[in-house]
Coordinates of C-alpha atoms in Angstrom, one line a residue:
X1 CA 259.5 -33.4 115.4
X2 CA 256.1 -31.0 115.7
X3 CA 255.7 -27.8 117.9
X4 CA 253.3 -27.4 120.8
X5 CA 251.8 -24.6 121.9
X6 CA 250.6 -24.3 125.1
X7 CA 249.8 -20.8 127.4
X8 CA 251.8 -18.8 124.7
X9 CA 254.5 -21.2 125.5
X10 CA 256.4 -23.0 122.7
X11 CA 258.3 -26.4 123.4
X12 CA 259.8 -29.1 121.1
X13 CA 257.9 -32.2 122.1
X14 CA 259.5 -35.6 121.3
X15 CA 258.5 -39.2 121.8
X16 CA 260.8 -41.2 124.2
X17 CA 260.3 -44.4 126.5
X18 CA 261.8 -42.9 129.2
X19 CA 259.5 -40.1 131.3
X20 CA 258.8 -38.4 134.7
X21 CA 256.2 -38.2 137.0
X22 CA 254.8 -36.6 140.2
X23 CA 255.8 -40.0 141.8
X24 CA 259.2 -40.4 140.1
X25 CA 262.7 -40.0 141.0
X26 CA 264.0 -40.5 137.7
X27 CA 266.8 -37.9 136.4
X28 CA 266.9 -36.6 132.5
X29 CA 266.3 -39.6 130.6
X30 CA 269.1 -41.3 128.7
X31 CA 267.8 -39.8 125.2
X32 CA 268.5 -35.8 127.0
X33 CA 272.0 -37.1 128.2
X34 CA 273.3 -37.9 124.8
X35 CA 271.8 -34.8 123.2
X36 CA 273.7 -32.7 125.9
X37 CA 277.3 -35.0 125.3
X38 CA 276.6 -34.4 121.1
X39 CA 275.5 -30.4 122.1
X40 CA 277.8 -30.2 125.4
X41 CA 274.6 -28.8 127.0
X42 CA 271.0 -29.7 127.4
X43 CA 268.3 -28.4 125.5
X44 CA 266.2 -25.3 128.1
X45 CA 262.6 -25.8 127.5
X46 CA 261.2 -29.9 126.3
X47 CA 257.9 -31.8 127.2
X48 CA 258.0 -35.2 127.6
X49 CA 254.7 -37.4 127.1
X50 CA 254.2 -41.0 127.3
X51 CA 250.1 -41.9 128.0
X52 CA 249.5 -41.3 131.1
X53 CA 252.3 -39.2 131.9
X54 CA 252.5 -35.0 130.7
X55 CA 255.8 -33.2 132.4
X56 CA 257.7 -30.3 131.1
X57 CA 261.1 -28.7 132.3
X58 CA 261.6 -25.0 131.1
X59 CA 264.5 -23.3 133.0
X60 CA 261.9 -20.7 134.7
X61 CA 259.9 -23.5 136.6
X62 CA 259.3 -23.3 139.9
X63 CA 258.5 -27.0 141.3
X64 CA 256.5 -26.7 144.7
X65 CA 253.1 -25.6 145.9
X66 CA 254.1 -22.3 148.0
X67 CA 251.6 -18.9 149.1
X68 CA 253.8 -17.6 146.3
X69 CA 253.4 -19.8 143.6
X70 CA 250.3 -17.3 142.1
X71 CA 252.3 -14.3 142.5
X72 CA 253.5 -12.5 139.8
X73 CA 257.4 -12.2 138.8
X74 CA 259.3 -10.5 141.3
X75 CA 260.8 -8.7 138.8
X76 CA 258.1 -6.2 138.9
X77 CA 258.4 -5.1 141.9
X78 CA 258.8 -1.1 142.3
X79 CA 257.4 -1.1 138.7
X80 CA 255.0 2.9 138.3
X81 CA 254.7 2.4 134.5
X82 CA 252.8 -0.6 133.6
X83 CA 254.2 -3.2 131.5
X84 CA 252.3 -6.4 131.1
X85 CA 254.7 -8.6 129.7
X86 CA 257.6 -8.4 132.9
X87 CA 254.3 -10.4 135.1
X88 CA 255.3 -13.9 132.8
X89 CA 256.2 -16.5 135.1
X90 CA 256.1 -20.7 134.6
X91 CA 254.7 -22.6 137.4
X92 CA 254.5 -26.4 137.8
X93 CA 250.6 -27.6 138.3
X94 CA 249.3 -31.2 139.1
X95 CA 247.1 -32.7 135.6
X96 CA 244.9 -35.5 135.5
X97 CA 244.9 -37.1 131.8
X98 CA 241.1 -37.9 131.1
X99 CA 238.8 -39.0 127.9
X100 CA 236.9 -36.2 127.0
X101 CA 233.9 -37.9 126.9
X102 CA 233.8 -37.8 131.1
X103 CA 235.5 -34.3 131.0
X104 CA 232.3 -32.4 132.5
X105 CA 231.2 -35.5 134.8
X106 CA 235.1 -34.7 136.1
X107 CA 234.7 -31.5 136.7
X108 CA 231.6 -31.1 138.5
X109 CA 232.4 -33.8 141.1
X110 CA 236.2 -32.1 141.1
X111 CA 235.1 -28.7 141.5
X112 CA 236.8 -27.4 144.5
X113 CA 240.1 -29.1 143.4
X114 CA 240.5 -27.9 139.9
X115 CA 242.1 -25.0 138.9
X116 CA 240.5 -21.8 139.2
X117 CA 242.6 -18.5 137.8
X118 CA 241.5 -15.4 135.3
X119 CA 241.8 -16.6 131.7
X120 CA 242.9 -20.0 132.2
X121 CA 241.3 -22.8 130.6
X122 CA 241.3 -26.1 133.2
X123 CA 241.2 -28.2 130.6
X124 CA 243.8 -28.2 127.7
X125 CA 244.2 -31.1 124.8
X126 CA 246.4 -33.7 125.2
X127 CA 248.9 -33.3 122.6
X128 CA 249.7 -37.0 122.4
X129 CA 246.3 -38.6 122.3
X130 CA 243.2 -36.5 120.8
X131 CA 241.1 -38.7 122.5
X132 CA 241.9 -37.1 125.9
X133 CA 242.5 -34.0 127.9
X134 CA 244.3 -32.8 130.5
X135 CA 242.1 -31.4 133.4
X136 CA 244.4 -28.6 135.5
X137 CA 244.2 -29.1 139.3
X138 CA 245.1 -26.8 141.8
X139 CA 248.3 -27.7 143.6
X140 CA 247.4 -25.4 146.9
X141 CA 244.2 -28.3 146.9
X142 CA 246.7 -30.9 145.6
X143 CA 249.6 -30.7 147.9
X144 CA 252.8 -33.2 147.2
X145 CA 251.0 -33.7 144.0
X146 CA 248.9 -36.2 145.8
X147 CA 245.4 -37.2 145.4
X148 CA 243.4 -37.0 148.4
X149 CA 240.7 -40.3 149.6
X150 CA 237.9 -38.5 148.6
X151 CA 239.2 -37.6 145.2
X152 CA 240.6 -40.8 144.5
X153 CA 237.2 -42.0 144.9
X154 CA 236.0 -39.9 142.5
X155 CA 238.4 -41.0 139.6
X156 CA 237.6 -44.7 140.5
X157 CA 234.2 -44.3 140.1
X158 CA 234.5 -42.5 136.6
X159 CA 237.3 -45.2 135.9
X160 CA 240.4 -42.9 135.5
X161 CA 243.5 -43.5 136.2
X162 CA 244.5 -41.6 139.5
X163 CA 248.5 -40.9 138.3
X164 CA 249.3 -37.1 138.7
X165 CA 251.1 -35.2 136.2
X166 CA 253.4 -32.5 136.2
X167 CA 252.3 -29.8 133.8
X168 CA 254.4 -26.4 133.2
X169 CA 251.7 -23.6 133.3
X170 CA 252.4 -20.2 132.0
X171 CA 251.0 -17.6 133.9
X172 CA 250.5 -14.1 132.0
X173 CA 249.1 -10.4 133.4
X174 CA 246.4 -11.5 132.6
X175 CA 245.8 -14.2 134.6
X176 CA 246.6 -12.6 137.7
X177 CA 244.1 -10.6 140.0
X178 CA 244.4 -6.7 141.1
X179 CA 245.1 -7.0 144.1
X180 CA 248.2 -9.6 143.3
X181 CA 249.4 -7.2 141.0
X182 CA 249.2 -4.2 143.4
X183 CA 250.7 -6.5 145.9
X184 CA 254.0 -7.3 143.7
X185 CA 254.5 -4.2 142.6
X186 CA 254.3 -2.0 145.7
X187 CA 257.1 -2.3 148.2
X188 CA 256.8 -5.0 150.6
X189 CA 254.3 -4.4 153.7
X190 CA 252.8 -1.4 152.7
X191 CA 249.0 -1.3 152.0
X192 CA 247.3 -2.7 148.9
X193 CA 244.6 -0.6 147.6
X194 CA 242.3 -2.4 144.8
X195 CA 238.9 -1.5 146.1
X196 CA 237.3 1.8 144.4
X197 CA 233.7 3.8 144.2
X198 CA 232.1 2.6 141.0
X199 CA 230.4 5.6 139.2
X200 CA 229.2 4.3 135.6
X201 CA 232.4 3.8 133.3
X202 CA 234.6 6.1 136.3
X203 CA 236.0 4.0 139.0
X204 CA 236.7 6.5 142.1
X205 CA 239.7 6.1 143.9
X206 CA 240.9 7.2 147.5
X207 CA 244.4 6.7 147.1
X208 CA 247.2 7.1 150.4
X209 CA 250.4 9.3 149.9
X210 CA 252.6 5.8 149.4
X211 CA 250.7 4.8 146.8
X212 CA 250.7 8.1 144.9
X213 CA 253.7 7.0 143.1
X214 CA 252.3 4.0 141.7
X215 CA 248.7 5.9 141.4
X216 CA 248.8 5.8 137.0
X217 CA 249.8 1.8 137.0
X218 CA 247.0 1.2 139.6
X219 CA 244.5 3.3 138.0
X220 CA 245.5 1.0 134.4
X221 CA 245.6 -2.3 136.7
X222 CA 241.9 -1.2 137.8
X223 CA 240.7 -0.5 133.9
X224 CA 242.2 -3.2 132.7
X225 CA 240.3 -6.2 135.5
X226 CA 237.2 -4.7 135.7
X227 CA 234.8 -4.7 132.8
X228 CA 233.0 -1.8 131.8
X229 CA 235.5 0.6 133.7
X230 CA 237.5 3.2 131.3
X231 CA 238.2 6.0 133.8
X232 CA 240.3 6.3 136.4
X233 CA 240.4 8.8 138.9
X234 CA 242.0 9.7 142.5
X235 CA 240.7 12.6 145.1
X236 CA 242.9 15.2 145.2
X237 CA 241.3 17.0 147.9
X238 CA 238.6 16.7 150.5
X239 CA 235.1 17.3 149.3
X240 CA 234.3 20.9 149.4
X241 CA 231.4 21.8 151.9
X242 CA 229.9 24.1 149.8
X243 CA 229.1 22.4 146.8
X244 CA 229.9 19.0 147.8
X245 CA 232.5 18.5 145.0
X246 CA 236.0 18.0 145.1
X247 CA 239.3 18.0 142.9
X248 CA 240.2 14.9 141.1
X249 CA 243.0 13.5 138.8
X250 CA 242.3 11.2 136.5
X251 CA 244.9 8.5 136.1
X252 CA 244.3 6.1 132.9
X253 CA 242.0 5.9 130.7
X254 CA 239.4 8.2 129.2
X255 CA 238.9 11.8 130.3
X256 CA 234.9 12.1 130.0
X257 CA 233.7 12.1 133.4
X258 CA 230.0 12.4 132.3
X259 CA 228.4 9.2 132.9
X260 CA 225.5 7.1 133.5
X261 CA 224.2 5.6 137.0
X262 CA 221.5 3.3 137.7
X263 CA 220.6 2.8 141.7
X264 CA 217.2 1.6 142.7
X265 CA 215.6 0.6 138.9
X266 CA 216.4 4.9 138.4
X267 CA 218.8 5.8 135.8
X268 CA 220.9 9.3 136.9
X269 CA 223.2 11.0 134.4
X270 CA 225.8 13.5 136.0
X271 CA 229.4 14.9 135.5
X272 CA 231.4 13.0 138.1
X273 CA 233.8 16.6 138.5
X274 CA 231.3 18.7 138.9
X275 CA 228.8 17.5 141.4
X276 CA 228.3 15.0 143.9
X277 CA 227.4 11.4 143.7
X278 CA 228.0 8.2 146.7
X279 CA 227.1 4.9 145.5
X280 CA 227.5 3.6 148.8
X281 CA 224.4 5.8 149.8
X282 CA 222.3 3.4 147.6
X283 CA 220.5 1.6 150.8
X284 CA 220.2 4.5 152.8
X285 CA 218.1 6.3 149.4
X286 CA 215.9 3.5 149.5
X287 CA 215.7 3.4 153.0
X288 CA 214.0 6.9 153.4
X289 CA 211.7 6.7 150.1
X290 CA 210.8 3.4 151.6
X291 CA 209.1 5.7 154.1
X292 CA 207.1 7.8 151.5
X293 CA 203.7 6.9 151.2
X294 CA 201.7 8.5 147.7
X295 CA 200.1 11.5 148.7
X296 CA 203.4 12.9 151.1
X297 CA 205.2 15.9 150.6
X298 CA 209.1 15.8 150.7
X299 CA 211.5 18.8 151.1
X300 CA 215.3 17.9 150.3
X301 CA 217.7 20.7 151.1
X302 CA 220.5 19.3 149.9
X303 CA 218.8 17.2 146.9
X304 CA 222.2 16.8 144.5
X305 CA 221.5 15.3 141.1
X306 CA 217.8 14.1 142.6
X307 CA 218.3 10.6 144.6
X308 CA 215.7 11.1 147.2
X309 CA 213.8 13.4 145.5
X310 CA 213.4 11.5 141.7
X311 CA 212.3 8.1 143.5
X312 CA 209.9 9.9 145.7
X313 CA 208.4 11.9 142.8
X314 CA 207.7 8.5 140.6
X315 CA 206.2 7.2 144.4
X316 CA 203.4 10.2 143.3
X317 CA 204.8 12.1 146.2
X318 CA 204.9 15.9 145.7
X319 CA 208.5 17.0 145.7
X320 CA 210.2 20.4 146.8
X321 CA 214.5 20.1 145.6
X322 CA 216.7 22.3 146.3
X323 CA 220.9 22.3 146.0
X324 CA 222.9 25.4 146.0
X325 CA 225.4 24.2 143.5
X326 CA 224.5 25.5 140.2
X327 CA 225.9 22.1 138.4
X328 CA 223.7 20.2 140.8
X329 CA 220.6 22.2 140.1
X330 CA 221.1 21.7 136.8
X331 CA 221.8 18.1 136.5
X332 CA 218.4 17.7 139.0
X333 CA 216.2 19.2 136.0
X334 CA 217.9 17.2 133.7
X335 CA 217.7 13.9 135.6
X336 CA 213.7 14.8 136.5
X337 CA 213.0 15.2 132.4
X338 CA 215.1 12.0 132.0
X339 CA 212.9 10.2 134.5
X340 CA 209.6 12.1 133.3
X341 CA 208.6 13.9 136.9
X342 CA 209.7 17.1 136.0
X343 CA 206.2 18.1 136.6
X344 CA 206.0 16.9 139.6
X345 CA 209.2 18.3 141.3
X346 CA 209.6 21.7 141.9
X347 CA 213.7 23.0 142.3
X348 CA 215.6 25.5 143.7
X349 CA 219.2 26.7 143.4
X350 CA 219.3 28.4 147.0
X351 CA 220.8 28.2 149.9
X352 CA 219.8 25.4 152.4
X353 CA 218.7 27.9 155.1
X354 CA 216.8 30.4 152.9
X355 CA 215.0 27.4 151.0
X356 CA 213.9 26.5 154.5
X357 CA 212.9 30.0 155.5
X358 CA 211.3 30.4 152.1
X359 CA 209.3 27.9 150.3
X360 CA 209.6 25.4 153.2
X361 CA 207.4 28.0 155.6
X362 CA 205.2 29.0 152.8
X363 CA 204.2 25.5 151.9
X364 CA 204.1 24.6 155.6
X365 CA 202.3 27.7 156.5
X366 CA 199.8 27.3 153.6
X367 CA 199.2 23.4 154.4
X368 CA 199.2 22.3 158.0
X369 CA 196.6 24.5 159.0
X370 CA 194.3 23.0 156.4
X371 CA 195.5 18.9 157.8
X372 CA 192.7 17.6 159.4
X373 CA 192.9 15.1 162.2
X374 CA 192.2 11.9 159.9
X375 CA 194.5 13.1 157.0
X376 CA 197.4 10.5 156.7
X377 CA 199.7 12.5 154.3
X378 CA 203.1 13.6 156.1
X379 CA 205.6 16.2 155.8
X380 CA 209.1 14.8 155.2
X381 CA 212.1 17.0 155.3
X382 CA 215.3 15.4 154.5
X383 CA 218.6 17.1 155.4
X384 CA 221.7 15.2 153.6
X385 CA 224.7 17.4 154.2
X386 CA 226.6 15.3 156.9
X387 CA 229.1 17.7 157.3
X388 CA 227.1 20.7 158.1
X389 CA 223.1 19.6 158.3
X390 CA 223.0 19.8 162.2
X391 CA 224.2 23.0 162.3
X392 CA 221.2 24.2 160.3
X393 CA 218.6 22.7 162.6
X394 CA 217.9 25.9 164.0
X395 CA 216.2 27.4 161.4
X396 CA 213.4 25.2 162.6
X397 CA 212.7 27.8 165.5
X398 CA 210.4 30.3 164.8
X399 CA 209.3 28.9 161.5
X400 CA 206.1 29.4 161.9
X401 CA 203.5 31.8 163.1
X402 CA 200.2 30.5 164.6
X403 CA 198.3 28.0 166.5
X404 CA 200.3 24.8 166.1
X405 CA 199.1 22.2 164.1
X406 CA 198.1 18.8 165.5
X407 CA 200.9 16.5 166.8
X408 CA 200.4 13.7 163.7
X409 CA 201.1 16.7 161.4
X410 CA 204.4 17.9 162.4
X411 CA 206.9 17.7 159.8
X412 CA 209.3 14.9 160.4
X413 CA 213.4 15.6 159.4
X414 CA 215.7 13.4 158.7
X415 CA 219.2 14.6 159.0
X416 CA 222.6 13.6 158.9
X417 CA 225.6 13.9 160.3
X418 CA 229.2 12.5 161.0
X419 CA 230.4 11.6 164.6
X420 CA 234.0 10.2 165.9
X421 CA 232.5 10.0 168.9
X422 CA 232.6 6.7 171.2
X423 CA 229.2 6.5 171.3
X424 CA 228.0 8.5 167.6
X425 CA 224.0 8.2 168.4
X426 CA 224.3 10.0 171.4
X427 CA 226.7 12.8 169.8
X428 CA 224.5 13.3 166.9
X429 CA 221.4 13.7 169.3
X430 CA 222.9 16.3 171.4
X431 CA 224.2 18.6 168.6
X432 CA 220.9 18.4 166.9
X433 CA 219.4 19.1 170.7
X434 CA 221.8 22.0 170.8
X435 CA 220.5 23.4 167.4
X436 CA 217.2 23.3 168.4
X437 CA 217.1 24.2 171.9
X438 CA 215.2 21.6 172.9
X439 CA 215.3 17.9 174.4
X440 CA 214.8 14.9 171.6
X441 CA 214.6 12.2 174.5
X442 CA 212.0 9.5 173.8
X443 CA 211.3 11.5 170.6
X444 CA 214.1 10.8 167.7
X445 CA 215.3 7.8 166.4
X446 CA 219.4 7.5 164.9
X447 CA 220.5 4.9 162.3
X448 CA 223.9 4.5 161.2
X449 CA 224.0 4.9 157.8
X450 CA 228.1 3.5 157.0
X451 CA 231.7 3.9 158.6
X452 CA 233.2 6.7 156.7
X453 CA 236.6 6.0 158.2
X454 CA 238.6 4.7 160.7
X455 CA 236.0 6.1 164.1
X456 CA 234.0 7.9 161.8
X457 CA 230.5 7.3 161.4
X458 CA 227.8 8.6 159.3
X459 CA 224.6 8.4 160.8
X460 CA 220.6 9.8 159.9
X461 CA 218.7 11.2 163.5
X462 CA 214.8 11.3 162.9
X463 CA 212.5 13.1 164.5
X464 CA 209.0 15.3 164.2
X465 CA 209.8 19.4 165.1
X466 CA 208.3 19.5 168.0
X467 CA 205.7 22.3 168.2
X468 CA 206.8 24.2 170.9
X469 CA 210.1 25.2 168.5
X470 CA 208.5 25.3 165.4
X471 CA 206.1 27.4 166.5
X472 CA 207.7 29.6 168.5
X473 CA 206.7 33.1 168.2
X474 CA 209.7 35.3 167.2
X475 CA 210.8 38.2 170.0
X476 CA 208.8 41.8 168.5
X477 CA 211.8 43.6 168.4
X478 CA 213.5 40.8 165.8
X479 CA 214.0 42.6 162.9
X480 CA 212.8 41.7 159.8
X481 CA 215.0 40.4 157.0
X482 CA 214.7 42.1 153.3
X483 CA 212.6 40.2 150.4
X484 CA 214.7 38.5 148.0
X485 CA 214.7 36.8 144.9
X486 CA 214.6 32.8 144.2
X487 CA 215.6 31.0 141.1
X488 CA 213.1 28.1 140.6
X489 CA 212.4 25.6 137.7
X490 CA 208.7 26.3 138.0
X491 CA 208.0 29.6 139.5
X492 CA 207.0 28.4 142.7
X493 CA 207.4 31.8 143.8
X494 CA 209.0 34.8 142.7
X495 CA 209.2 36.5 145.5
X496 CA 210.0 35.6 149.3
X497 CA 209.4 37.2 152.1
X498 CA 211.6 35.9 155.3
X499 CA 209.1 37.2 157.7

């Protein structure tokens, strides 16, 4: 008598004439029946090999192909504090017993009907002939453990014999996928949630009030199958206008939510609390540096950690930041000497309308009188505050003082905004119309950046100010605001004047 092991599974094997098959009928054989008379029961778990035939019969297995036969125990159902060892179940899969020599030719032209689950091996030894092994098929691509035409093909031309197998599989937590976790464990017909924000080593969660119970054994679940994650960690709030940050719990693992980002080939280090950071806003970063050429100058009012304004600055752009959270501000500087352009962008820790009212107009008012017709640098100004950027578009009235500068010149903003609005392009237009007192018709452009939520889009309206609002002459009797200080990396200018 000799052990196997098999899937942390152990079972006595013994060496009989009499076996089963996926084609057989045939009750325990004769040798079980006598043990059970001598032992007045029979034995729980045996395997039972003869060549081409590998079947075992623990109590726990469950002998048909069914949508449930991947799904953890159900056991674990209503389960908040994670234990790995209650998701053990046995399941009954087809096997094929093959030389090993052919094992790969096998399993390329078998492919789509071999097994395929997290941390299982499709092909185990044979524990009767070492010659062989025992290629795991899936039974939801086998069903009635019956070959198919086309794979019975297969096996005749690679000379194996076609005769299906029962083999007892052991499944383990760690053979199962989030989401079939989350499934068994949350009551039945409520939402699964396994998706998640990836910020370096923090996966960002957005979790519903049903799941808030469960929210430590999902946060584990989501450590535990994704590589490289080892933070947790759920919105408690909703993001804070101001400083675009918002409360968060974390709910396993590590509690260091300083990490590491790379988006567009540009490596960004930030704290995950303390500022803010959208992975999702990758495309759309790319999409506006995209329209940089060398040579352009680029305002962001709300510039964050640097994501428009680093990229631009290495595309030998000349780059005005500005973010009024102080944590921001100083995670741009840090990210700009990470990247090597602090020397070429120039930050602010201001308010989005003074930076406009301040070194905006003074660059603007130094520069676009001195553009010349055949000049091909442009003026970008980029306005990422979706909440609120609209409603700051009318700054951009009586900007500046002069004789407007040729049409080509005019500074062109892109801002965004959110709209529930049926139709969200022509919402955004006629806020940012309202805002600036003027018509956009046949002069913006909208893209919709992503759906936020359920009839909530965020979208990015584009246009150049049109002179007759930027350079609008103020009334005389407009009073004229006080000078004020500014807190720049550079000394762009220590003091403002808002006239």
């Amino acid at each position: 008598m000799r052990t196997l092991w098999r899937f942390g599974y152990s079972a006595r094997l013994l060496k009989t004439n009499h076996f089963r098959t996926a084609a057989s009928n045939t009750s325990f054989p004769a040798v079980w029946m006598l043990l059970a008379q001598y032992s007045g029961r029979i034995p729980g778990p045996f395997v039972v090999v003869r060549k081409n035939a590998f079947s075992t019969m623990p109590e726990t297995v469950e002998d048909k192909a069914n949508p449930e036969l991947y799904s953890p125990h159900p056991g674990v159902r209503g389960m908040t504090l994670l234990n790995r060892e209650a998701f053990k179940r046995t399941v009954v899969v087809p096997a094929l017993k093959v030389k090993k020599e052919i094992v790969n030719s096998l399993l390329k032209s078998l492919k789509q009907s071999v097994l395929q689950r997290p941390g299982l091996k499709r092909v185990v030894e044979d524990p009767e002939d070492e010659d062989s092994r025992l290629v795991i098929l899936d039974p939801h691509k086998i069903p009635g453990f019956s070959l198919g035409e086309s794979e019975q093909q297969v096996l005749k031309e690679l000379s194996v014999d076609p005769e299906v197998s029962r083999y007892n599989l052991e499944l383990t937590y760690e053979n199962f996928k989030s989401e079939e976790i989350l499934r068994a464990v949350l009551p039945e017909g409520q939402e699964v949630t396994s998706g998640f924000s990836r910020v370096g080593h923090i996966a960002h969660l957005n979790l519903r009030d049903h799941q808030l119970p469960y929210r430590h054994l999902i946060g584990q679940v989501i450590i535990d199958k994704n590589p490289g994650i080892t933070c947790a960690v759920n919105k408690t709030n909703i993001i804070d206008s101001t400083y675009r940050n918002f409360e968060m719990e974390v709910l396993a693992g590590e509690k260091n939510l300083v990490t590491k980002v790379k988006e567009n080939n540009i490596v960004y280090e930030l704290d995950f609390s303390k500022v803010y950071w959208n992975p999702r806003l990758s495309t759309e970063h790319g999409r506006i540096v995209e329209l940089l050429k060398p040579g352009d100058v680029l305002f962001d009012v709300f510039a964050g950690i640097g994501p428009f304004a680093i990229p631009a600055a290495k595309k030998k752009c000349r780059v005005f930041a500005n973010d009024l959270n102080p944590e921001s501000y100083n995670w741009l500087l840090h990210n700009c000497r990470l990247n090597k352009v602090d020397t070429k962008v120039k930050a602010f820790n201001m308010d989005g309308r003074e930076f406009l009212r301040g070194p905006v107009r003074e660059e603007l008012s130094k520069e676009l009188p001195l553009m010349k017709e055949e000049q091909k640098n442009a003026f970008h100004i980029v306005m990422n505050l979706p909440a609120l950027a609209v409603e700051f578009l009318d700054v951009f009235r009586h900007l500046l003082v002069g004789e407007p500068c040729s049409a080509a010149a005019l500074p062109t903003v892109h801002c965004y905004g959110f709209s529930k609005h049926e139709d969200p392009a022509k919402d955004i237009q006629e806020r940012a119309e309202a805002s600036l007192g003027t018509s956009l018709d046949g002069r913006c452009s909208t893209y919709l950046v992503r759906n936020v939520a359920p009839n909530k889009e965020m979208l990015c309206i584009s246009f150049q100010v049109p002179a007759d609002v930027l350079y609008k002459r103020p009334c005389p009797d407009e009073a004229k605001p006080a000078s004020k200080r500014l807190c720049t990396s550079q000394g762009f200018s220590e003091e403002k004047l808002l006239s």
